[in-house]
Short mmCIF file of C-alpha atoms and ligand atoms in Angstrom, two decimals:
data_model
loop_
_atom_site.label_atom_id
_atom_site.label_comp_id
_atom_site.label_asym_id
_atom_site.label_seq_id
_atom_site.Cartn_x
_atom_site.Cartn_y
_atom_site.Cartn_z
CA MET Q 1 -24.22 26.36 17.08
CA SER Q 2 -22.91 24.21 19.94
CA SER Q 3 -22.70 25.62 23.45
CA VAL Q 4 -18.92 25.23 23.28
CA HIS Q 5 -18.84 27.43 20.24
CA GLN Q 6 -21.25 29.93 21.77
CA ALA Q 7 -19.08 30.19 24.85
CA HIS Q 8 -16.04 31.24 22.83
CA ALA Q 9 -17.46 33.05 19.88
CA GLY Q 10 -18.14 36.27 21.75
CA PRO Q 11 -21.06 38.48 20.79
CA SER Q 12 -22.84 37.25 17.69
CA LEU Q 13 -21.84 39.57 14.89
CA ALA Q 14 -24.28 40.23 12.10
CA ARG Q 15 -23.00 39.65 8.58
CA PRO Q 16 -22.13 43.04 7.09
CA PRO Q 17 -24.81 44.33 4.72
CA SER Q 18 -22.29 44.74 1.89
CA ALA Q 19 -21.96 40.98 1.66
CA HIS Q 20 -24.55 40.07 -0.93
CA ARG Q 21 -22.75 37.90 -3.46
CA LEU Q 22 -23.91 34.28 -3.69
CA SER Q 23 -21.09 31.97 -2.65
CA PRO Q 24 -20.52 28.84 -0.53
CA LEU Q 25 -18.74 30.88 2.15
CA LEU Q 26 -21.53 33.43 2.14
CA ASP Q 27 -24.08 30.62 2.48
CA LEU Q 28 -22.23 29.16 5.45
CA ASP Q 29 -23.73 29.79 8.89
CA TYR Q 30 -22.05 33.02 10.02
CA SER Q 31 -21.52 31.63 13.52
CA VAL Q 32 -19.02 29.19 11.96
CA VAL Q 33 -17.25 31.95 10.04
CA GLN Q 34 -16.75 34.19 13.07
CA GLN Q 35 -15.54 31.64 15.65
CA CYS Q 36 -11.80 32.25 15.35
CA MET Q 37 -10.45 34.52 18.12
CA HIS Q 38 -6.99 34.81 16.48
CA CYS Q 39 -5.12 33.34 19.45
CA GLY Q 40 -2.65 31.45 17.24
CA LEU Q 41 -2.59 28.31 19.37
CA CYS Q 42 -3.18 26.23 16.24
CA LEU Q 43 -0.13 27.56 14.41
CA PRO Q 44 2.52 25.15 15.83
CA THR Q 45 0.34 22.16 14.90
CA CYS Q 46 -0.12 23.18 11.25
CA PRO Q 47 2.27 21.35 8.88
CA THR Q 48 2.11 23.99 6.13
CA TYR Q 49 2.79 26.85 8.56
CA ASP Q 50 5.60 24.81 10.08
CA ALA Q 51 7.14 24.49 6.61
CA THR Q 52 6.90 28.14 5.55
CA LYS Q 53 6.31 30.22 8.70
CA LEU Q 54 3.97 32.38 6.62
CA GLU Q 55 0.75 33.58 8.24
CA ARG Q 56 -1.28 32.97 5.11
CA ASN Q 57 -0.22 29.28 5.20
CA SER Q 58 -1.58 28.95 8.75
CA PRO Q 59 -5.10 28.08 9.94
CA ARG Q 60 -5.54 31.59 11.36
CA GLY Q 61 -4.42 33.20 8.10
CA ARG Q 62 -6.67 30.98 6.02
CA ILE Q 63 -9.66 31.62 8.24
CA ALA Q 64 -9.05 35.37 7.97
CA LEU Q 65 -9.13 35.04 4.16
CA MET Q 66 -12.33 32.98 4.30
CA ARG Q 67 -13.96 35.52 6.59
CA SER Q 68 -13.01 38.40 4.33
CA ILE Q 69 -14.79 36.65 1.48
CA ALA Q 70 -17.80 35.81 3.63
CA ASP Q 71 -17.93 39.48 4.65
CA GLY Q 72 -17.84 40.58 1.02
CA GLN Q 73 -14.55 42.43 1.52
CA LEU Q 74 -12.53 40.17 -0.76
CA GLU Q 75 -13.22 38.37 -4.01
CA ALA Q 76 -12.03 34.80 -4.40
CA THR Q 77 -8.78 35.22 -6.30
CA ARG Q 78 -6.42 32.65 -7.73
CA THR Q 79 -4.11 33.23 -4.75
CA PHE Q 80 -6.98 32.48 -2.37
CA ALA Q 81 -7.90 29.29 -4.24
CA GLU Q 82 -4.31 28.07 -4.36
CA GLU Q 83 -3.98 28.72 -0.65
CA MET Q 84 -7.05 26.57 0.04
CA TYR Q 85 -5.49 23.76 -2.00
CA PHE Q 86 -2.15 24.17 -0.20
CA CYS Q 87 -3.99 23.38 3.04
CA LEU Q 88 -3.85 19.64 3.72
CA GLY Q 89 -7.26 19.50 5.36
CA CYS Q 90 -5.51 17.46 8.07
CA LEU Q 91 -7.60 19.15 10.81
CA ALA Q 92 -4.70 19.27 13.29
CA CYS Q 93 -5.77 22.88 13.86
CA MET Q 94 -9.20 21.71 15.04
CA THR Q 95 -7.67 19.51 17.72
CA ALA Q 96 -5.51 22.42 18.91
CA CYS Q 97 -8.20 25.11 18.84
CA PRO Q 98 -9.57 26.14 22.27
CA ALA Q 99 -12.45 28.05 20.64
CA GLY Q 100 -13.91 25.00 18.91
CA VAL Q 101 -13.50 26.46 15.42
CA ASN Q 102 -15.11 24.09 12.93
CA TYR Q 103 -12.27 24.18 10.43
CA ALA Q 104 -13.59 21.08 8.63
CA GLU Q 105 -16.72 22.93 7.57
CA LEU Q 106 -14.83 26.12 6.73
CA PHE Q 107 -12.34 24.15 4.65
CA GLU Q 108 -15.04 22.40 2.60
CA HIS Q 109 -16.85 25.66 1.92
CA ALA Q 110 -13.61 27.46 1.08
CA ARG Q 111 -12.70 24.85 -1.52
CA ALA Q 112 -16.26 25.03 -2.88
CA GLU Q 113 -15.80 28.81 -3.05
CA ALA Q 114 -12.58 28.31 -5.01
CA GLU Q 115 -14.39 26.07 -7.49
CA GLU Q 116 -17.51 28.28 -7.77
CA SER Q 117 -15.39 31.34 -8.48
CA GLY Q 118 -13.81 29.59 -11.46
CA VAL Q 119 -10.39 31.17 -10.83
CA LEU Q 120 -8.61 27.84 -11.21
CA ARG Q 121 -10.42 26.75 -14.35
CA ALA Q 122 -8.17 25.48 -17.13
CA PRO Q 123 -8.91 22.91 -19.85
CA LYS Q 124 -6.59 20.19 -18.46
CA ARG Q 125 -7.74 20.69 -14.87
CA ASN Q 126 -11.40 20.76 -15.89
CA LEU Q 127 -11.02 17.51 -17.80
CA ILE Q 128 -9.23 15.72 -14.93
CA ARG Q 129 -11.86 16.91 -12.44
CA TRP Q 130 -14.76 15.94 -14.68
CA PHE Q 131 -13.28 12.48 -15.24
CA THR Q 132 -12.38 11.72 -11.61
CA VAL Q 133 -14.66 13.65 -9.27
CA GLY Q 134 -17.59 14.04 -11.66
CA TRP Q 135 -17.64 10.63 -13.36
CA LEU Q 136 -15.30 7.93 -12.04
CA PHE Q 137 -16.15 8.23 -8.36
CA MET Q 138 -19.86 8.85 -8.89
CA ASP Q 139 -20.39 5.18 -9.80
CA LEU Q 140 -17.97 2.66 -8.37
CA SER Q 141 -18.56 0.16 -11.20
CA ARG Q 142 -16.61 2.65 -13.37
CA LEU Q 143 -13.79 2.77 -10.83
CA ARG Q 144 -13.72 -1.01 -10.69
CA PHE Q 145 -13.43 -1.16 -14.47
CA VAL Q 146 -10.37 1.08 -14.27
CA GLY Q 147 -9.15 -1.13 -11.42
CA VAL Q 148 -9.46 -4.23 -13.62
CA VAL Q 149 -7.45 -2.53 -16.38
CA ILE Q 150 -4.67 -1.55 -13.91
CA ARG Q 151 -4.76 -5.05 -12.42
CA LEU Q 152 -4.22 -6.60 -15.85
CA TYR Q 153 -1.41 -4.13 -16.59
CA GLN Q 154 0.25 -5.25 -13.37
CA GLN Q 155 -0.54 -8.97 -13.42
CA LEU Q 156 0.50 -9.49 -17.05
CA GLY Q 157 3.90 -8.03 -16.24
CA LEU Q 158 3.40 -4.97 -18.42
CA GLN Q 159 4.15 -2.60 -15.57
CA SER Q 160 7.50 -4.31 -14.86
CA LEU Q 161 8.25 -4.32 -18.58
CA VAL Q 162 7.47 -0.61 -18.93
CA ARG Q 163 9.44 0.28 -15.82
CA GLY Q 164 12.42 -1.87 -16.85
CA SER Q 165 12.50 -0.64 -20.46
CA GLY Q 166 13.43 2.91 -19.57
CA VAL Q 167 10.58 4.24 -21.71
CA LEU Q 168 9.23 6.15 -18.71
CA LYS Q 169 12.32 8.37 -18.83
CA LEU Q 170 10.91 9.85 -22.04
CA LEU Q 171 7.88 11.15 -20.10
CA PRO Q 172 7.81 14.46 -18.20
CA ARG Q 173 9.13 14.07 -14.62
CA ARG Q 174 5.70 14.56 -13.08
CA LEU Q 175 4.21 11.73 -15.15
CA GLN Q 176 7.11 9.48 -14.11
CA GLU Q 177 6.35 10.28 -10.47
CA LEU Q 178 2.65 9.56 -10.97
CA GLU Q 179 3.38 6.21 -12.63
CA ASP Q 180 5.59 5.31 -9.67
CA MET Q 181 2.62 6.00 -7.36
CA THR Q 182 0.20 3.71 -9.23
CA PRO Q 183 -1.44 1.63 -6.54
CA THR Q 184 -1.21 -2.15 -6.67
CA VAL Q 185 -4.72 -3.44 -7.31
CA LYS Q 186 -5.60 -6.55 -5.30
CA PRO Q 187 -6.34 -9.79 -7.17
CA LYS Q 188 -9.93 -9.74 -5.89
CA PHE Q 189 -12.35 -6.99 -4.92
CA SER Q 190 -14.24 -7.09 -1.61
CA SER Q 191 -17.37 -8.62 -3.16
CA ALA Q 192 -15.35 -11.72 -4.09
CA LEU Q 193 -13.98 -12.03 -0.55
CA ILE Q 194 -16.99 -11.21 1.63
CA PRO Q 195 -20.47 -12.76 1.35
CA PRO Q 196 -23.39 -10.28 1.23
CA VAL Q 197 -24.35 -11.47 4.70
CA MET Q 198 -21.71 -12.98 6.98
CA PRO Q 199 -23.24 -14.63 10.04
CA ALA Q 200 -21.91 -13.91 13.52
CA THR Q 201 -19.58 -16.52 14.97
CA GLY Q 202 -21.55 -17.92 17.89
CA GLN Q 203 -24.36 -15.86 19.35
CA LYS Q 204 -25.54 -12.93 17.20
CA LYS Q 205 -25.55 -9.74 19.27
CA TYR Q 206 -25.51 -7.03 16.59
CA ARG Q 207 -26.41 -6.46 12.96
CA VAL Q 208 -23.95 -4.13 11.22
CA ALA Q 209 -23.33 -2.83 7.71
CA LEU Q 210 -19.79 -2.74 6.33
CA LEU Q 211 -18.77 0.02 3.91
CA THR Q 212 -16.09 -1.27 1.55
CA GLY Q 213 -15.02 2.11 0.15
CA CYS Q 214 -13.58 3.08 -3.22
CA ALA Q 215 -9.75 3.09 -3.11
CA GLN Q 216 -9.99 0.72 -0.14
CA ASP Q 217 -11.87 -1.82 -2.28
CA LEU Q 218 -9.25 -1.67 -5.04
CA MET Q 219 -6.08 -1.55 -2.97
CA TYR Q 220 -7.04 -3.10 0.37
CA SER Q 221 -9.95 -5.49 -0.18
CA ASP Q 222 -8.09 -7.86 2.17
CA VAL Q 223 -8.52 -5.29 4.96
CA ASN Q 224 -12.26 -5.29 4.24
CA ARG Q 225 -12.31 -9.09 4.49
CA ASP Q 226 -10.35 -8.93 7.77
CA THR Q 227 -12.79 -6.33 9.09
CA ALA Q 228 -15.81 -8.51 8.26
CA GLU Q 229 -14.19 -11.53 9.93
CA VAL Q 230 -13.25 -9.57 13.05
CA LEU Q 231 -16.79 -8.21 13.31
CA ALA Q 232 -18.30 -11.69 12.92
CA ARG Q 233 -15.86 -13.04 15.53
CA ASN Q 234 -17.25 -10.42 17.92
CA GLY Q 235 -20.92 -11.33 17.58
CA CYS Q 236 -21.89 -9.18 14.59
CA GLU Q 237 -23.89 -10.28 11.60
CA VAL Q 238 -22.18 -8.34 8.81
CA VAL Q 239 -24.13 -7.02 5.83
CA THR Q 240 -21.82 -6.13 2.90
CA PRO Q 241 -23.65 -5.50 -0.39
CA ALA Q 242 -21.52 -6.15 -3.45
CA ARG Q 243 -22.47 -2.83 -5.06
CA GLN Q 244 -21.85 0.24 -2.95
CA SER Q 245 -21.36 3.97 -3.48
CA CYS Q 246 -18.46 6.26 -2.71
CA CYS Q 247 -18.93 8.10 0.62
CA GLY Q 248 -18.42 11.48 -1.10
CA SER Q 249 -15.46 12.70 0.95
CA LEU Q 250 -13.39 13.17 -2.21
CA HIS Q 251 -16.14 15.41 -3.57
CA ALA Q 252 -16.69 17.41 -0.38
CA HIS Q 253 -12.97 17.97 0.11
CA ASN Q 254 -12.55 19.13 -3.47
CA GLY Q 255 -15.26 21.73 -3.59
CA GLU Q 256 -18.11 19.62 -5.01
CA LEU Q 257 -20.63 19.76 -2.18
CA GLU Q 258 -23.65 19.05 -4.39
CA LEU Q 259 -22.11 15.80 -5.70
CA ALA Q 260 -21.23 14.89 -2.10
CA ARG Q 261 -24.91 15.37 -1.18
CA GLN Q 262 -26.03 13.08 -4.01
CA LEU Q 263 -23.72 10.35 -2.73
CA ALA Q 264 -24.83 10.84 0.86
CA ARG Q 265 -28.47 10.28 -0.19
CA LYS Q 266 -27.48 7.14 -2.13
CA ASN Q 267 -25.70 5.71 0.92
CA ILE Q 268 -28.60 6.44 3.25
CA ASP Q 269 -30.97 4.77 0.78
CA GLN Q 270 -28.75 1.72 0.49
CA PHE Q 271 -28.10 1.37 4.22
CA PRO Q 272 -31.27 2.56 6.01
CA PRO Q 273 -29.77 3.40 9.41
CA ASP Q 274 -32.79 2.11 11.35
CA GLN Q 275 -31.99 -1.42 10.12
CA PHE Q 276 -28.52 -1.62 11.68
CA ASP Q 277 -26.94 -1.33 15.11
CA ALA Q 278 -23.94 0.26 13.46
CA ILE Q 279 -22.62 1.21 10.04
CA ILE Q 280 -18.90 0.45 9.97
CA SER Q 281 -16.09 2.24 8.17
CA ASN Q 282 -12.47 1.08 8.38
CA ALA Q 283 -11.03 4.00 6.40
CA ALA Q 284 -10.37 7.08 8.54
CA GLY Q 285 -10.83 9.61 5.73
CA CYS Q 286 -14.21 8.15 4.77
CA GLY Q 287 -15.38 7.74 8.38
CA SER Q 288 -14.62 11.36 9.21
CA HIS Q 289 -16.83 12.52 6.34
CA LEU Q 290 -19.52 9.84 6.77
CA LYS Q 291 -20.19 11.00 10.33
CA HIS Q 292 -21.38 14.40 9.08
CA TYR Q 293 -24.15 13.60 6.64
CA ALA Q 294 -26.58 15.55 8.84
CA ARG Q 295 -24.50 18.70 8.33
CA LEU Q 296 -24.27 18.04 4.61
CA LEU Q 297 -28.03 17.43 4.25
CA ALA Q 298 -29.19 20.05 6.74
CA ASP Q 299 -31.33 21.78 4.11
CA ASP Q 300 -32.83 18.57 2.75
CA ALA Q 301 -36.17 18.04 4.47
CA ALA Q 302 -36.58 14.54 3.00
CA TYR Q 303 -33.26 13.25 4.38
CA ARG Q 304 -32.58 15.43 7.43
CA LYS Q 305 -33.99 13.00 9.99
CA SER Q 306 -32.41 9.84 8.56
CA ALA Q 307 -29.09 11.71 8.16
CA HIS Q 308 -29.07 12.41 11.91
CA LEU Q 309 -29.77 8.73 12.63
CA TRP Q 310 -27.09 7.75 10.11
CA ASP Q 311 -24.49 9.93 11.89
CA SER Q 312 -25.32 8.33 15.23
CA LYS Q 313 -24.89 4.82 13.78
CA LEU Q 314 -21.70 5.50 11.83
CA LYS Q 315 -18.70 3.98 13.65
CA ASP Q 316 -15.07 3.60 12.86
CA ILE Q 317 -14.11 -0.07 13.26
CA HIS Q 318 -11.73 0.59 16.20
CA GLU Q 319 -14.33 2.72 17.93
CA TRP Q 320 -17.03 0.05 17.51
CA LEU Q 321 -14.85 -2.82 18.71
CA ALA Q 322 -13.86 -0.89 21.83
CA GLN Q 323 -17.50 0.11 22.41
CA ILE Q 324 -18.81 -3.47 22.30
CA GLY Q 325 -15.89 -4.86 24.31
CA PHE Q 326 -14.08 -6.92 21.69
CA THR Q 327 -12.65 -10.30 22.65
CA ALA Q 328 -8.89 -10.25 23.07
CA PRO Q 329 -7.26 -12.98 20.99
CA LYS Q 330 -5.63 -15.82 22.92
CA ALA Q 331 -2.93 -16.44 20.31
CA GLY Q 332 -0.44 -13.94 18.98
CA VAL Q 333 1.15 -13.35 15.62
CA GLY Q 334 4.76 -13.89 16.72
CA ALA Q 335 6.88 -11.40 18.67
CA GLN Q 336 6.87 -8.11 16.79
CA THR Q 337 7.43 -4.48 17.60
CA VAL Q 338 4.71 -2.34 16.10
CA THR Q 339 4.40 1.41 15.93
CA TYR Q 340 1.19 3.29 15.23
CA HIS Q 341 0.72 6.22 12.85
CA GLU Q 342 -2.48 8.17 13.60
CA ALA Q 343 -4.37 8.99 10.43
CA CYS Q 344 -5.38 12.67 10.59
CA HIS Q 345 -9.03 11.90 10.00
CA LEU Q 346 -9.06 9.36 12.80
CA CYS Q 347 -7.28 11.40 15.50
CA HIS Q 348 -8.22 14.96 14.45
CA GLY Q 349 -11.35 14.23 12.43
CA GLN Q 350 -12.93 11.70 14.81
CA GLN Q 351 -10.93 12.06 18.05
CA ILE Q 352 -10.18 8.33 18.00
CA THR Q 353 -6.75 7.79 19.53
CA ALA Q 354 -6.99 5.28 22.38
CA GLN Q 355 -9.04 2.53 20.69
CA PRO Q 356 -6.53 1.47 17.98
CA ARG Q 357 -3.80 1.28 20.64
CA GLN Q 358 -6.17 -0.73 22.86
CA ILE Q 359 -6.60 -3.25 20.01
CA LEU Q 360 -2.88 -3.46 19.26
CA ARG Q 361 -2.01 -3.94 22.94
CA ALA Q 362 -4.55 -6.77 23.20
CA ILE Q 363 -2.69 -8.89 20.63
CA PRO Q 364 -0.31 -11.32 22.35
CA GLY Q 365 3.26 -10.98 21.13
CA LEU Q 366 2.96 -7.42 19.87
CA THR Q 367 4.92 -4.68 21.61
CA LEU Q 368 3.63 -1.20 20.86
CA THR Q 369 6.29 1.48 20.64
CA GLU Q 370 5.12 5.06 20.25
CA LEU Q 371 5.89 6.91 17.04
CA PRO Q 372 7.23 10.45 17.55
CA GLU Q 373 4.81 13.00 16.04
CA SER Q 374 2.30 10.19 15.49
CA THR Q 375 -0.50 12.72 14.79
CA TRP Q 376 1.52 14.72 12.21
CA CYS Q 377 0.21 14.28 8.64
CA CYS Q 378 2.15 11.83 6.40
CA GLY Q 379 1.36 13.92 3.30
CA SER Q 380 -1.28 11.64 1.83
CA ALA Q 381 -4.28 13.82 2.72
CA GLY Q 382 -6.74 12.48 0.16
CA ILE Q 383 -5.25 13.40 -3.21
CA TYR Q 384 -2.85 16.00 -1.76
CA ASN Q 385 0.16 13.87 -2.68
CA LEU Q 386 -0.99 14.08 -6.31
CA ILE Q 387 -1.64 17.82 -6.42
CA GLN Q 388 1.04 19.11 -4.01
CA PRO Q 389 3.88 16.60 -4.46
CA GLU Q 390 6.65 18.75 -2.93
CA MET Q 391 4.94 19.38 0.39
CA ALA Q 392 3.64 15.80 0.48
CA THR Q 393 7.17 14.43 -0.02
CA GLN Q 394 8.56 16.64 2.74
CA LEU Q 395 5.94 15.30 5.12
CA LEU Q 396 6.51 11.71 4.03
CA ASP Q 397 10.27 11.98 4.57
CA ARG Q 398 9.70 13.40 8.04
CA LYS Q 399 7.31 10.52 8.85
CA LEU Q 400 9.70 7.86 7.52
CA ALA Q 401 12.59 9.25 9.57
CA HIS Q 402 10.47 8.83 12.71
CA ILE Q 403 9.48 5.31 11.69
CA VAL Q 404 13.12 4.31 11.21
CA ALA Q 405 13.97 5.79 14.63
CA THR Q 406 11.44 3.51 16.37
CA LYS Q 407 13.19 0.39 14.94
CA ALA Q 408 9.69 -1.14 14.66
CA ALA Q 409 9.18 -4.03 12.23
CA VAL Q 410 5.54 -3.13 11.65
CA VAL Q 411 3.74 0.18 11.11
CA ALA Q 412 -0.01 0.10 11.72
CA THR Q 413 -2.42 2.76 10.51
CA GLY Q 414 -6.15 2.89 9.86
CA ASN Q 415 -6.46 4.69 6.53
CA PRO Q 416 -5.82 3.47 2.97
CA GLY Q 417 -4.31 6.79 1.87
CA CYS Q 418 -1.73 6.71 4.68
CA LEU Q 419 -1.00 3.04 4.04
CA ALA Q 420 -0.37 3.68 0.34
CA GLN Q 421 1.64 6.87 0.88
CA MET Q 422 3.95 5.29 3.44
CA ALA Q 423 4.20 2.00 1.52
CA ASN Q 424 5.46 3.98 -1.48
CA GLY Q 425 8.02 5.81 0.64
CA ILE Q 426 9.19 2.63 2.30
CA ARG Q 427 9.60 0.90 -1.07
CA GLN Q 428 11.52 3.84 -2.55
CA GLN Q 429 13.83 4.11 0.48
CA ASN Q 430 14.19 0.33 1.07
CA ILE Q 431 13.03 0.54 4.67
CA PRO Q 432 12.39 -2.99 5.98
CA VAL Q 433 9.00 -2.55 7.67
CA ARG Q 434 5.55 -3.95 7.04
CA MET Q 435 2.66 -1.50 6.58
CA VAL Q 436 -0.61 -2.87 7.90
CA HIS Q 437 -4.08 -1.90 9.11
CA PRO Q 438 -4.51 -2.63 12.87
CA ILE Q 439 -7.56 -4.77 12.11
CA THR Q 440 -5.48 -7.07 9.91
CA LEU Q 441 -3.19 -7.78 12.88
CA LEU Q 442 -6.24 -8.58 15.00
CA ALA Q 443 -7.69 -10.84 12.27
CA GLU Q 444 -4.36 -12.67 11.97
CA ALA Q 445 -4.31 -13.27 15.73
CA TYR Q 446 -7.87 -14.67 15.65
CA ARG Q 447 -6.86 -16.97 12.78
CA ALA Q 448 -3.81 -18.14 14.73
CA GLU Q 449 -6.08 -18.82 17.69
CA ALA Q 450 -8.47 -20.88 15.54
CA GLY Q 451 -5.58 -22.94 14.17
CA PRO Q 452 -5.15 -24.27 10.63
CA HIS Q 453 -8.60 -25.90 10.60
CA GLY Q 454 -10.43 -23.07 12.41
S1 SF4 O 501 -6.14 21.58 8.09
FE1 SF4 O 501 -3.97 21.10 8.53
S2 SF4 O 501 -2.81 22.18 6.92
FE2 SF4 O 501 -4.89 23.05 6.93
S3 SF4 O 501 -4.80 24.84 8.27
FE3 SF4 O 501 -5.44 23.10 9.57
S4 SF4 O 501 -3.51 22.27 10.41
FE4 SF4 O 501 -2.95 23.59 8.67
S1 SF4 O 502 -8.43 28.63 14.73
FE1 SF4 O 502 -8.65 28.43 16.96
S2 SF4 O 502 -6.55 28.14 17.72
FE2 SF4 O 502 -6.39 28.95 15.63
S3 SF4 O 502 -6.23 31.17 15.88
FE3 SF4 O 502 -8.42 30.72 15.58
S4 SF4 O 502 -9.25 30.45 17.66
FE4 SF4 O 502 -7.01 30.34 17.85
#
């Protein structure tokens, strides 16, 4: 337990003897379970509490439920499990909490508790979970195959045909909504855009690994290419193997901690942390999870030491560029007003707020205008927009209203989920703004500086 946590946790309470049932919350270090001092300072920052004003939809209410289970006073019921899946996992409560409550760890164990208890089991749900969490995302060649199928569906004009034919109206409303959210798969995956080893431009100062992600690779492989180029431009030799593994955040956030551990071991094996100055992630949701492999593998004697080294080398791209003192581009990308949406897992999960703004301000021609409630979740939250569409839509509408109010032409954000969620909303509401990753704007400025033959 950290000294911060010790200072606020009060006397260390022993777990009550009645608590004997095996469960993820029971297995969790009791010092984490007992940290909350019920002050309520997190409540105004919680989007679900803000929407309902119900205590059980607040961080404090959820933590009380988790503690009751950890104390053996409550069984995991369906209501408990649904509550844990109503939580966005946005971690705004962690930023607000003066007691240093580790809500991220509580949240993962609570969802694992919900799954272990089996209260949500149903044939359709089991099948979807087995296919996605248990199979598709355990080997990214499977995900790419699905990506190729969707790409063909889109490139051959079948999607436009289906949408224009009206046949979708015959489907249940939820399926229509899901079809409308189908991501556009890029013409090429990252491996076709980035060489396995990209040399540094000029003098080599660092050797870094680049994680290309899962959804990021399908939907935003161009952002991965831009990231590699920006790193090379700043003295990094960039190692980007064509075959990579999922980081496991999807698994950890959906109650499958053991699968998340398997993926963590795969990543450490593929990118031995002692061989790199940094391991780079450009997706906030992944980065927030990737930085905690040591916590995930704490009981694994074979990986414990390398997991600690891994965590120390794992850097979000904005964080790394600010740390090494990136070169400001000399050319701009044309006069544009840009506003910045803070992905929850960048600002709350990794406390990275200044660095993306530093990068945007360094680009000649860009004017940064602040987005009201920039740290408020957009409703993407991993797969939250798929499983809790009503709440996700409320949050998206709130975000889009703020974007419109800024009158910005460009919205920058450092997470594929946020980019996709807001791009969908902008398309549906015909809002004339460009959604972009901050690193793409930096890459475009470097290209402009190099000129057409650079
Ligand atoms: S993670 Fe977000 S939604 Fe969940 S309790 Fe914390 S602030 Fe509320
Ligand atoms: S989680 Fe933190 S801020 Fe919220 S009630 Fe508990 S101690 Fe207070």
